[in-house]
Tab-separated table of C-alpha atoms in Angstrom:
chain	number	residue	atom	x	y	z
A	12	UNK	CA	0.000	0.000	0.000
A	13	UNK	CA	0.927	3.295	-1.067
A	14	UNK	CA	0.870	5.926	1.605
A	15	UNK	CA	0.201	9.517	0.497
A	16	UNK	CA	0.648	12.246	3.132
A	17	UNK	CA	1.661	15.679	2.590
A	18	UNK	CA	5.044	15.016	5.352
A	19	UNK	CA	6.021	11.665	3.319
A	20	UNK	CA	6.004	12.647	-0.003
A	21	UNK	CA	8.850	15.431	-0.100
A	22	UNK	CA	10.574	13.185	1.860
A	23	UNK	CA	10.417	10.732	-0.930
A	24	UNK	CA	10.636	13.236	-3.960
A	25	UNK	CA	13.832	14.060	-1.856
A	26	UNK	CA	15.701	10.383	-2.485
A	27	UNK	CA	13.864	9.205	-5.077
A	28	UNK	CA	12.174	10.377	-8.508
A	29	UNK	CA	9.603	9.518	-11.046
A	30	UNK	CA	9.128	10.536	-14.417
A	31	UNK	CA	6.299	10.103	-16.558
A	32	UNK	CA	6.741	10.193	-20.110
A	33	UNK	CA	2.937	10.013	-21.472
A	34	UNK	CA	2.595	9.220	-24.991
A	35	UNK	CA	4.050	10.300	-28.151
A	36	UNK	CA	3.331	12.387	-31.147
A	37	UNK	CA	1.007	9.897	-32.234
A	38	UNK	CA	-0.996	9.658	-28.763
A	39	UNK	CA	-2.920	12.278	-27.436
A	40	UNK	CA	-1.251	14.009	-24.362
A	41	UNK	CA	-2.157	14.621	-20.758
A	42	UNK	CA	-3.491	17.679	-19.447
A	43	UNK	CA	-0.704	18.402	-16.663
A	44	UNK	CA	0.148	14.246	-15.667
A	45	UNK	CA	0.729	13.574	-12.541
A	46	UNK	CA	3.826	11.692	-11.944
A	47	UNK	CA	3.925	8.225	-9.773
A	48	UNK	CA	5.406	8.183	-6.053
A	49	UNK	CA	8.456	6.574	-5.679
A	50	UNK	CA	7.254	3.915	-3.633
A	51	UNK	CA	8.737	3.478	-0.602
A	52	UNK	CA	9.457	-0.379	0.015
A	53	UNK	CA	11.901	0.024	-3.489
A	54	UNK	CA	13.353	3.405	-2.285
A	55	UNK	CA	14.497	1.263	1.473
A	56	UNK	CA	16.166	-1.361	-0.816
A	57	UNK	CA	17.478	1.438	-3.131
A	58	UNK	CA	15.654	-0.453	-6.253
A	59	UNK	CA	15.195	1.451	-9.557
A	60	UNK	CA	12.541	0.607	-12.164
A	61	UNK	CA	11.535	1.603	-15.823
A	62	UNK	CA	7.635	1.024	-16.325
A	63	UNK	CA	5.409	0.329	-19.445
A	64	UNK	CA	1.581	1.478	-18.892
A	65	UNK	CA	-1.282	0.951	-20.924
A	66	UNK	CA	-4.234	2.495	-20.843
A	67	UNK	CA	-7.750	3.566	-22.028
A	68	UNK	CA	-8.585	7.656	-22.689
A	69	UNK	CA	-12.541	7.832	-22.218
A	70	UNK	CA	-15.183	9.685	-24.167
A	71	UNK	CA	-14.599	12.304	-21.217
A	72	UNK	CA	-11.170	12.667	-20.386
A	73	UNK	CA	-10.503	10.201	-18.027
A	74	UNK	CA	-8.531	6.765	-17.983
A	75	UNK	CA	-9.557	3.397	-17.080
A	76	UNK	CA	-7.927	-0.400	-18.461
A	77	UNK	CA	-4.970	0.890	-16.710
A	78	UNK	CA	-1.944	-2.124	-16.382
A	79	UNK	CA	1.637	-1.828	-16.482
A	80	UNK	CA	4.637	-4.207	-16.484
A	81	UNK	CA	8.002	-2.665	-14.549
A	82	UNK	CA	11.569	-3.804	-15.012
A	83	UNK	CA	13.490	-2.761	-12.019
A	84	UNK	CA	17.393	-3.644	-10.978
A	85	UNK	CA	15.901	-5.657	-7.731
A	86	UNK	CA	18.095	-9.264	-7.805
A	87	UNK	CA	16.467	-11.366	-9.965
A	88	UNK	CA	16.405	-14.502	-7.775
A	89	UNK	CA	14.590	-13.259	-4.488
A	90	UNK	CA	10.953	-13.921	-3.881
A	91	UNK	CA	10.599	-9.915	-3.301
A	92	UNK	CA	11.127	-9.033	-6.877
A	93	UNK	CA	7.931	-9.528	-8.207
A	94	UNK	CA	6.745	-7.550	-4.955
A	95	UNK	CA	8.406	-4.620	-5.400
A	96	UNK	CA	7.673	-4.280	-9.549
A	97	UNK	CA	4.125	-4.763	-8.081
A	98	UNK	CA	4.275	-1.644	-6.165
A	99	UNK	CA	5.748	0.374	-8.985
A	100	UNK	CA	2.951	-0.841	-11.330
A	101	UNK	CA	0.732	0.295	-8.560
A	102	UNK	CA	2.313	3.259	-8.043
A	103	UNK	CA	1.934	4.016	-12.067
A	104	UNK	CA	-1.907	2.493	-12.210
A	105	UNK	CA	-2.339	5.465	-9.588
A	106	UNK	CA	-1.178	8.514	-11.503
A	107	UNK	CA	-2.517	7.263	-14.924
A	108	UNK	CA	-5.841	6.670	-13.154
A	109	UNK	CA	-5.727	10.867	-11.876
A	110	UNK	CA	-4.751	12.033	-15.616
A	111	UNK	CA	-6.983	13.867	-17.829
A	112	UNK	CA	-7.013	14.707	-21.765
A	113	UNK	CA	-8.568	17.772	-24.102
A	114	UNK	CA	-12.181	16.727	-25.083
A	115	UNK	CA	-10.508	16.870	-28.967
A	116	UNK	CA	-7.802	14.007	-28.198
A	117	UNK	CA	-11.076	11.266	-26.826
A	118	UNK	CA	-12.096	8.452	-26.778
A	119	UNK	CA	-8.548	7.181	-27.301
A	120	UNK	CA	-8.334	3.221	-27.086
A	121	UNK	CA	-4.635	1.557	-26.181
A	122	UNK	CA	-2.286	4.339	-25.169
A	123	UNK	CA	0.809	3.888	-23.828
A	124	UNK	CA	3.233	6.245	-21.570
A	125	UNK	CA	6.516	4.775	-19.126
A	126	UNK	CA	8.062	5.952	-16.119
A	127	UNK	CA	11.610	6.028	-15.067
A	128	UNK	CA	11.657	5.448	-11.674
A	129	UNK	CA	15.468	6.548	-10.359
A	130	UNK	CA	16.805	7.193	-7.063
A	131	UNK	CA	18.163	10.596	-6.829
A	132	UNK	CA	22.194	10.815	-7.000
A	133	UNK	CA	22.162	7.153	-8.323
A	134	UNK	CA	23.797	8.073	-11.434
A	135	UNK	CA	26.187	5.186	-11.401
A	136	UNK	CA	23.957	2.047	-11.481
A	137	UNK	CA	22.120	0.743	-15.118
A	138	UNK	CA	18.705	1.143	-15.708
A	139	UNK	CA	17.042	-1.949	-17.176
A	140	UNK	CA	15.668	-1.346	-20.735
A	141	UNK	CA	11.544	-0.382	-20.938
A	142	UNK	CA	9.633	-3.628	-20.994
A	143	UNK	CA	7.101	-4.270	-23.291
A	144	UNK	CA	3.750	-2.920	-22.569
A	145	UNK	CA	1.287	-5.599	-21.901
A	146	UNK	CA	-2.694	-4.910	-23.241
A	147	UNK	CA	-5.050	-4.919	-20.557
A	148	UNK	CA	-8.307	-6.680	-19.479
A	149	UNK	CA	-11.335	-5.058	-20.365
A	150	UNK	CA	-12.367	-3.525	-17.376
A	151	UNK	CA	-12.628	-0.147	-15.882
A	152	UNK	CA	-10.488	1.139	-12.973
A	153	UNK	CA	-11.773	3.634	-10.492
């Protein structure tokens, strides 16, 4: 679970960043995105992640058939590593599910944006490449 409080998330911001990069020229953009929280499980075990979301643009500006698949440079071999690309999916479901597009750019079936999630001053250490994006269920998200 994600917490969001006004005195953790500088904090995080602070140590950790996340970037959205929503769509291309050939996908309609967000109206001001808001980017993912770093979350804070990954930032504790200073785990970095690049993230593929799909997603849905509605008839009136909203998102839903949000998934995502996240590569991150947690060891492959522990039984955490699923966990923690879990909570950066989640993470990414959560700020796709709060953007909003220009009535002119919906409905807009199968978009696509990623997220580079990087810990701050961790210049050194090699992001894994974007996965592929996966297409979603049919079903809305709220």
């Amino acid at each position: 679970m994600i917490v969001r409080s006004a005195a953790i998330i500088p904090f995080l911001l602070l140590a950790g960043s996340a970037i959205a990069h929503p769509g291309d020229d050939n996908h309609p953009h967000a109206i001001d995105p808001v980017s993912p929280v770093f979350p804070a499980a990954a930032e504790f075990f200073g785990v970095n992640a690049r993230c593929s979301m799909t997603f849905d643009v509605t008839e009136d500006g909203g998102t839903e058939n949000i998934c995502g698949v996240c590569a991150t440079t947690a060891p492959a071999e522990g039984p955490a590593a699923d966990q923690i690309a879990e909570l950066f999916v989640q993470s990414g479901v959560m700020a796709v599910n709060q953007w909003r597009y220009a009535p002119e750019d919906t409905p807009f079936p199968r978009n696509t944006a990623r997220f580079t999630f990087h810990m701050n001053g961790d210049s050194k250490e090699t992001l894994p490449e974007y996965p592929t994006p996966v297409p979603c269920e049919s079903r809305p998200v709220s």
